[in-house]
PDB file of C-alpha atoms in Angstrom:
ATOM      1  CA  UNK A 773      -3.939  -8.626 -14.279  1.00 56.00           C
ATOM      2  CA  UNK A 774      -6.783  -8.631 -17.098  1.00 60.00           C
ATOM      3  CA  UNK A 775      -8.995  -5.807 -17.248  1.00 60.00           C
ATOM      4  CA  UNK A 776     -12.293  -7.430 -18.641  1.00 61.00           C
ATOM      5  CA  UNK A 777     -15.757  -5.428 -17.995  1.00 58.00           C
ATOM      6  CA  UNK A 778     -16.961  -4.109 -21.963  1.00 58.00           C
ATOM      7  CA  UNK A 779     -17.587  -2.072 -23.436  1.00 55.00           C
ATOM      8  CA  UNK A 780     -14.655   0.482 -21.406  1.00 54.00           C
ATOM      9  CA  UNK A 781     -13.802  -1.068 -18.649  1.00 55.00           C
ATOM     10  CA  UNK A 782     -16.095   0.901 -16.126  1.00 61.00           C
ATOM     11  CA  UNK A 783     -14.313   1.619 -12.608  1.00 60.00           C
ATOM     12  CA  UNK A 784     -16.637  -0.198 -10.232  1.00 69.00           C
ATOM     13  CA  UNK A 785     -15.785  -1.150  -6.485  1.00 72.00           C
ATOM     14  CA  UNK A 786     -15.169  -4.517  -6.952  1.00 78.00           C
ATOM     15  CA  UNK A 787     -12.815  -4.184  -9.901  1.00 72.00           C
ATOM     16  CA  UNK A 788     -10.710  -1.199  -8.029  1.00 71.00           C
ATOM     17  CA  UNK A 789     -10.859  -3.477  -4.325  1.00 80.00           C
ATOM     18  CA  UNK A 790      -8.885  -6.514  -6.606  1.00 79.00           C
ATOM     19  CA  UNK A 791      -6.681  -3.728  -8.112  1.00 71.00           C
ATOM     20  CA  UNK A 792      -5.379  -2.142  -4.920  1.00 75.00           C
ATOM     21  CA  UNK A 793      -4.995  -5.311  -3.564  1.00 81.00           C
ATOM     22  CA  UNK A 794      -2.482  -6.631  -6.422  1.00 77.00           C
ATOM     23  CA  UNK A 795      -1.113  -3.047  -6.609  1.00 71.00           C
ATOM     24  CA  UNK A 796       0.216  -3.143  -3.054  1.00 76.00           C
ATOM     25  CA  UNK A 797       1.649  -6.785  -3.666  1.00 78.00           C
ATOM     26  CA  UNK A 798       3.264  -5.395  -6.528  1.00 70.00           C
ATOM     27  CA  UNK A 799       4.256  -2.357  -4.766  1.00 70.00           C
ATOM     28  CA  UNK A 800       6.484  -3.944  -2.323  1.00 73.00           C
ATOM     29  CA  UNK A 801       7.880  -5.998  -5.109  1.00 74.00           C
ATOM     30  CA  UNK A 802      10.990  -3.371  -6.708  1.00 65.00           C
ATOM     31  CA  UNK A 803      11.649  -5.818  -9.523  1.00 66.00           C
ATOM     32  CA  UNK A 804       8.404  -4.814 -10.672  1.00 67.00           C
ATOM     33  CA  UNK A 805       7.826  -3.923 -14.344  1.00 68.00           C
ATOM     34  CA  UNK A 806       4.524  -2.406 -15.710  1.00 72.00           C
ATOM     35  CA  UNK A 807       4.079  -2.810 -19.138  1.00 73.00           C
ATOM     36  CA  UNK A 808      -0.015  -2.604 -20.291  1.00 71.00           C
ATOM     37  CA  UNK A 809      -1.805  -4.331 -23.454  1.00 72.00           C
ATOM     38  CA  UNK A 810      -4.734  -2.176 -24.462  1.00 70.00           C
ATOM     39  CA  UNK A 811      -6.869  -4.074 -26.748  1.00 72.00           C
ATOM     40  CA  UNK A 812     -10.199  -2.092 -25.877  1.00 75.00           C
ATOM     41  CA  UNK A 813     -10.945   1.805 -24.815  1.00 83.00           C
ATOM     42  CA  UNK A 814      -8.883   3.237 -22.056  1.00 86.00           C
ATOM     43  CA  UNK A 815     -10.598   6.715 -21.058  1.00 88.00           C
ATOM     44  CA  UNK A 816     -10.165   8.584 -17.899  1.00 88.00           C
ATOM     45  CA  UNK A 817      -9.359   6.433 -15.280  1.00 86.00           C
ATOM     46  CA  UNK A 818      -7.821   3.340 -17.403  1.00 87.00           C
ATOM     47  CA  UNK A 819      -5.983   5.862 -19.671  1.00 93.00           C
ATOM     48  CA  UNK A 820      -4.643   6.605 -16.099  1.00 91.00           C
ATOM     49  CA  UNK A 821      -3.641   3.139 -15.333  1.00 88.00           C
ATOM     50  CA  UNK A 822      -1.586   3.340 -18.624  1.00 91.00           C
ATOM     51  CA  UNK A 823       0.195   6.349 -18.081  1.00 93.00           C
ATOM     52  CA  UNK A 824       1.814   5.015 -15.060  1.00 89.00           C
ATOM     53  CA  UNK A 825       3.072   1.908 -16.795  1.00 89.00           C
ATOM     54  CA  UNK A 826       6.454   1.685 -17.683  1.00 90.00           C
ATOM     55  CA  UNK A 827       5.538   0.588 -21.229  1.00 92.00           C
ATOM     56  CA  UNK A 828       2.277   0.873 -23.590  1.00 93.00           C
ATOM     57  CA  UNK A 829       1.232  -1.648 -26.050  1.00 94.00           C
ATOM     58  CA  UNK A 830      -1.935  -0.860 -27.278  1.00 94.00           C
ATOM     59  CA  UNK A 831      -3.918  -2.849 -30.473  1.00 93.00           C
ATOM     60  CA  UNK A 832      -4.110  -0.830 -33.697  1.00 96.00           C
ATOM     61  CA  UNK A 833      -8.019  -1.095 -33.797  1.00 94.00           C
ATOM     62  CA  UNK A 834      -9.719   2.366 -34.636  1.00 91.00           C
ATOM     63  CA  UNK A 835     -12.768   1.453 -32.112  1.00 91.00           C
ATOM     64  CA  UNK A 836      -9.194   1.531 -29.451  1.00 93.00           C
ATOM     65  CA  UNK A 837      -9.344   4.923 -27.819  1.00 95.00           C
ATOM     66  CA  UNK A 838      -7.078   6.541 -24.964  1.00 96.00           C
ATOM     67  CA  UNK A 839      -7.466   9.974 -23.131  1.00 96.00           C
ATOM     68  CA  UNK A 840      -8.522  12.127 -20.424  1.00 96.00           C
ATOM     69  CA  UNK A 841     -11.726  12.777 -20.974  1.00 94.00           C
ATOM     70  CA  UNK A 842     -13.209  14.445 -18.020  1.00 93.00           C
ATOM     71  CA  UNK A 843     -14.448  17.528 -19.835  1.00 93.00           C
ATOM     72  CA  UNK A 844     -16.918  15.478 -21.887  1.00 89.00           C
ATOM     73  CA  UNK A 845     -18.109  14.752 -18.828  1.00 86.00           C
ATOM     74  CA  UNK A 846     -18.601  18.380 -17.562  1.00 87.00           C
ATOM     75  CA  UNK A 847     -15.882  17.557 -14.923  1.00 89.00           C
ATOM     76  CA  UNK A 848     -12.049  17.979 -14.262  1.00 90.00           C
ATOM     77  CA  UNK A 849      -9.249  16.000 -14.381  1.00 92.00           C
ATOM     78  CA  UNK A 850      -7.252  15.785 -10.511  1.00 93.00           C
ATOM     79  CA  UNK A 851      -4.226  17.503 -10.817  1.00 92.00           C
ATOM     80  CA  UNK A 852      -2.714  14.191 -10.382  1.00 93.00           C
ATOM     81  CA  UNK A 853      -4.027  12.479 -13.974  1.00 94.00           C
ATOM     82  CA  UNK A 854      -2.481  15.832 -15.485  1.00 96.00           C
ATOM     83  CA  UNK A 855       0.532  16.060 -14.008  1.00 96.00           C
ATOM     84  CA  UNK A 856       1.196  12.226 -14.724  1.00 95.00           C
ATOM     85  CA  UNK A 857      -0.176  13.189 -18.615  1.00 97.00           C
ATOM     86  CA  UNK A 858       2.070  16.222 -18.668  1.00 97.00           C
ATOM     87  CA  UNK A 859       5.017  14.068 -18.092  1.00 96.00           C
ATOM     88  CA  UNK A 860       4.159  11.142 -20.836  1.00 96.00           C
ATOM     89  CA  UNK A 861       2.982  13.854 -23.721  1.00 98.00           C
ATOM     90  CA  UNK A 862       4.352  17.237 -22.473  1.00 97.00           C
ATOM     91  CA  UNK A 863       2.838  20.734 -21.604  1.00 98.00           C
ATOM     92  CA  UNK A 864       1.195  21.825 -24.508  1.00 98.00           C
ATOM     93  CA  UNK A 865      -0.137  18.245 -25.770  1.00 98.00           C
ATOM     94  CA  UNK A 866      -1.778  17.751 -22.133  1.00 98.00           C
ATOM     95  CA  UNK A 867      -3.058  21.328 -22.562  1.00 98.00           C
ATOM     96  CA  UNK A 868      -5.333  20.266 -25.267  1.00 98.00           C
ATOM     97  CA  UNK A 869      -5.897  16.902 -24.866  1.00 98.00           C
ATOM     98  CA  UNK A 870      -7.157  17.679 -21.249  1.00 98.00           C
ATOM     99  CA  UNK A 871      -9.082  20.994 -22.050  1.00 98.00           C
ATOM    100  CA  UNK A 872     -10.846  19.138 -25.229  1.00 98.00           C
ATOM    101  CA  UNK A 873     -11.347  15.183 -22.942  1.00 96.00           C
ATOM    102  CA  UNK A 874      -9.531  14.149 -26.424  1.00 98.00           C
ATOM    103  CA  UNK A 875      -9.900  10.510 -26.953  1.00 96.00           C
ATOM    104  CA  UNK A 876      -6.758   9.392 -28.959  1.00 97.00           C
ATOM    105  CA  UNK A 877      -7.478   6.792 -31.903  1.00 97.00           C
ATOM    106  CA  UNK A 878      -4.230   3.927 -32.143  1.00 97.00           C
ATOM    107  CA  UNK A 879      -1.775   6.036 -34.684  1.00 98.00           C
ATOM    108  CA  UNK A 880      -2.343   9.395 -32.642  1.00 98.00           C
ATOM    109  CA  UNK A 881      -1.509   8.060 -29.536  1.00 97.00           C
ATOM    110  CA  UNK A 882       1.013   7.397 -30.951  1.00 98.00           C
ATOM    111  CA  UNK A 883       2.349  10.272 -32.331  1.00 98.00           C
ATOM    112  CA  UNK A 884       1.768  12.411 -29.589  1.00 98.00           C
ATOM    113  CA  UNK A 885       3.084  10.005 -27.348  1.00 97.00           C
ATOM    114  CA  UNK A 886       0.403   8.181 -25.247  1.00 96.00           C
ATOM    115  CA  UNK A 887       1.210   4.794 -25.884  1.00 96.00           C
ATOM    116  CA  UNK A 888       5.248   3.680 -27.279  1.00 96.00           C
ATOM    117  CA  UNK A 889       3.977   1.205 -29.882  1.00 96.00           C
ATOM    118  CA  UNK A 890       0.935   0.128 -31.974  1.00 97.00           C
ATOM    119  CA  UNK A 891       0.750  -3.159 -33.184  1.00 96.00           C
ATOM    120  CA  UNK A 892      -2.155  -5.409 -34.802  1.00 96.00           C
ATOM    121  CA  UNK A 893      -4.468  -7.132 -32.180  1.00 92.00           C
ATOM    122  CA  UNK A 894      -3.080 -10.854 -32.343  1.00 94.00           C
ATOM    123  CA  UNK A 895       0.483  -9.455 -32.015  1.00 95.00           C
ATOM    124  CA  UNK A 896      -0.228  -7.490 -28.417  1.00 91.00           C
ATOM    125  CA  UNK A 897       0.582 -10.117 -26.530  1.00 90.00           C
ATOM    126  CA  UNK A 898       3.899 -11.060 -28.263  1.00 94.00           C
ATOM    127  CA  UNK A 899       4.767  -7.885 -28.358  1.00 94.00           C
ATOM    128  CA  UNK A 900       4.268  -7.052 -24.753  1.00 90.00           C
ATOM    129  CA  UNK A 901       6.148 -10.433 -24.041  1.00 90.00           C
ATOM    130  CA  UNK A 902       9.447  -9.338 -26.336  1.00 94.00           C
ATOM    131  CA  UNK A 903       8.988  -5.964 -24.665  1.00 93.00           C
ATOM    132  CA  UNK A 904       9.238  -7.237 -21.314  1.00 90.00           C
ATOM    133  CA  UNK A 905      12.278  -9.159 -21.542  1.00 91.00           C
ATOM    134  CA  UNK A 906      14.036  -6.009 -22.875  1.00 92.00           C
ATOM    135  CA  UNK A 907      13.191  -4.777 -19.608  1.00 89.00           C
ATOM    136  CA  UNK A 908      13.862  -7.976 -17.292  1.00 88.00           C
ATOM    137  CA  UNK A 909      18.012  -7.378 -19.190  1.00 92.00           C
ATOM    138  CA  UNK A 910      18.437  -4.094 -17.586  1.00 91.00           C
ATOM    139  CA  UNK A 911      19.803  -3.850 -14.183  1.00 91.00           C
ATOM    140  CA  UNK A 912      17.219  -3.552 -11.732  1.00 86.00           C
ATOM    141  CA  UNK A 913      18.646  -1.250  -9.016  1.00 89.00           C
ATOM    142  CA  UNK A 914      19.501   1.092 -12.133  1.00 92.00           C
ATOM    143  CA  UNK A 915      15.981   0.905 -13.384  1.00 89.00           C
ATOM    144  CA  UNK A 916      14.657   1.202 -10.489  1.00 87.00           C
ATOM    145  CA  UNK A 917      16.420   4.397  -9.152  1.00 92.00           C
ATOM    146  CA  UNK A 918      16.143   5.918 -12.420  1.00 94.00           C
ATOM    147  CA  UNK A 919      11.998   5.628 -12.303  1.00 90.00           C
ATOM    148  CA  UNK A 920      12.292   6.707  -8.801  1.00 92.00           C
ATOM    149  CA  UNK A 921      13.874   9.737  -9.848  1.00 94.00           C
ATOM    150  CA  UNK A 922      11.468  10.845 -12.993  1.00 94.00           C
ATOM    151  CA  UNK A 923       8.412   9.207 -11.025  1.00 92.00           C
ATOM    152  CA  UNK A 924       8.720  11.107  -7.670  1.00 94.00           C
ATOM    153  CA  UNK A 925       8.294  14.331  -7.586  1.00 94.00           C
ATOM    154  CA  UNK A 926       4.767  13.947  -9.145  1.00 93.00           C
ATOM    155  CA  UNK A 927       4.213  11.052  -6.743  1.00 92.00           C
ATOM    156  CA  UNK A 928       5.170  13.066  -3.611  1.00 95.00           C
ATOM    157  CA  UNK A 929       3.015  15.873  -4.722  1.00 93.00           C
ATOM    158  CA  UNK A 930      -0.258  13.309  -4.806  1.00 91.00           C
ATOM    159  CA  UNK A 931       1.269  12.266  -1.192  1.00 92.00           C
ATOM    160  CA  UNK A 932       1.254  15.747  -0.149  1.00 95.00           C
ATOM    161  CA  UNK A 933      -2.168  16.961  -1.354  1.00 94.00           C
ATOM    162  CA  UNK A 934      -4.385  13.654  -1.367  1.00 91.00           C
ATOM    163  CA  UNK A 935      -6.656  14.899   1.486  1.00 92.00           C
ATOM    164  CA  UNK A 936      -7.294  18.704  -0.243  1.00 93.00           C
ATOM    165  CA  UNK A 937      -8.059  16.779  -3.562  1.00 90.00           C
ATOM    166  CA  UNK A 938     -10.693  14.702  -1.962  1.00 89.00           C
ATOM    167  CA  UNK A 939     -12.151  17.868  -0.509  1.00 91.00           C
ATOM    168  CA  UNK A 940     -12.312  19.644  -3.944  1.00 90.00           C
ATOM    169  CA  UNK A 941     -13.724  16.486  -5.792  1.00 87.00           C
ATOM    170  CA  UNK A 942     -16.651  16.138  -3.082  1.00 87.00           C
ATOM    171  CA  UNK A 943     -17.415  19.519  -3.167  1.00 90.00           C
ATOM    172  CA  UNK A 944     -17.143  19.943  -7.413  1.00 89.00           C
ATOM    173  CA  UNK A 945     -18.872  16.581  -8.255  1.00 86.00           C
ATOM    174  CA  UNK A 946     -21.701  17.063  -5.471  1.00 89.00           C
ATOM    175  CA  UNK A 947     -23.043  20.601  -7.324  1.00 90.00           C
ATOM    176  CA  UNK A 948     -26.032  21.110  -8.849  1.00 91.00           C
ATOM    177  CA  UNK A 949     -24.861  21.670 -12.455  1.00 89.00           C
ATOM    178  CA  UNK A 950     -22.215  19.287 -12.094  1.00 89.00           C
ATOM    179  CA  UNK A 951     -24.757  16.494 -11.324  1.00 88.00           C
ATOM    180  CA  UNK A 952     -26.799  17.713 -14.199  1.00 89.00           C
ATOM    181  CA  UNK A 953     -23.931  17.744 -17.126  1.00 86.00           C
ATOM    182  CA  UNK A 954     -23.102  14.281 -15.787  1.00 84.00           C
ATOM    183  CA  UNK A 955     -26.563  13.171 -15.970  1.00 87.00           C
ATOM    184  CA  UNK A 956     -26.705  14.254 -19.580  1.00 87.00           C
ATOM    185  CA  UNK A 957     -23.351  12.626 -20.595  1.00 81.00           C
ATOM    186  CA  UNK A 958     -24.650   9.404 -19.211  1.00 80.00           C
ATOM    187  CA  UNK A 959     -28.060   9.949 -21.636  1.00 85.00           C
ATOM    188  CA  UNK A 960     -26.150  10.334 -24.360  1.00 82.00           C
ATOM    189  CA  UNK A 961     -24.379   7.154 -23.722  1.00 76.00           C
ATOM    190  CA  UNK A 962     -27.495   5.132 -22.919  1.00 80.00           C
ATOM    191  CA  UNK A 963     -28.654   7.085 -26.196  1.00 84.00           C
ATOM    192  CA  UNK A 964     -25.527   5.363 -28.272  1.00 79.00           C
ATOM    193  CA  UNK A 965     -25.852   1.653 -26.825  1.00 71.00           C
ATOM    194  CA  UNK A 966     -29.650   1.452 -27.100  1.00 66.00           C
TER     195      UNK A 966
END
């Protein structure tokens, strides 16, 4: 799957219809591997996307950002994107990152852990490809039990509170101030392009 809709890869019905669609092909597929090329910006939801990869490739272009960030946005992060952060960077990382909507440059992500390598833009793709067939070598039941077991807990807890986290997102995003600090966010963005 290519992710192409500049500048950040906006979220829009269309795009997430074709993703759920492919996601539930892949999902009954267990020799499935998920290993991402980010050669653009990946906040909020695509930063999501990434996390749940089994492998991050992303270019080492300092316009290339990655990270929650909700709180820019004067909203909150579902439990679910944290949790999933918590267990790629950790407690204390995902503290910060999430609290500040931290956009990680290339070499940061890095470091703390976002992405597993940084390579220039025309060596993604290669990259990715000699990546994956490290992965295709391993045994796949092994693999696969062994994601099951890191993966689930945080998977079964999404399960288990899906409809509650609806509720609270409705209710949060449909306020009065909430609607306002949005509306300014998306100013300031108009303000940047134009």
């Amino acid at each position: 799957m290519k992710l192409k809709n500049p500048p950040v890869n906006s979220l829009s019905l269309e795009l997430l219809t074709e993703l759920v669609i492919s996601l539930e092909k892949l999902e009954n597929d267990k020799t499935f591997r998920g290993i991402i090329l980010t050669s653009g910006a990946s906040p909020a939801g695509g930063c999501l996307i990434s996390l749940t990869c089994d492998y991050r490739v992303l270019a080492d272009n300092p316009k290339y950002v990655i990270g929650l960030n909700e709180t820019l946005l004067g909203i909150i992060a579902p439990f679910w994107f944290k949790d999933t952060l918590m267990n790629t960077i950790g407690h204390r990382a995902s503290e910060l990152a999430l609290q500040l909507g931290i956009l990680f440059p290339p070499a940061e992500a890095l470091q703390v852990g976002m992405v597993d390598k940084v390579v220039p833009e025309d060596q993604v793709q290669s990259t990715a490809l000699s990546v994956m067939a490290q992965w295709l070598s391993i045994p796949d039941h092994a693999r696969q039990l062994t994601k099951n077991m890191m993966r689930k807990p945080t998977a079964d807890r999404l399960v288990k509170h899906r409809d509650s986290d609806i509720q609270n997102f409705v209710s949060f995003i449909s306020r009065d101030s909430i609607q306002k600090s949005l509306q300014v966010y998306l100013g300031k963005l108009r303000q940047k392009k134009g």
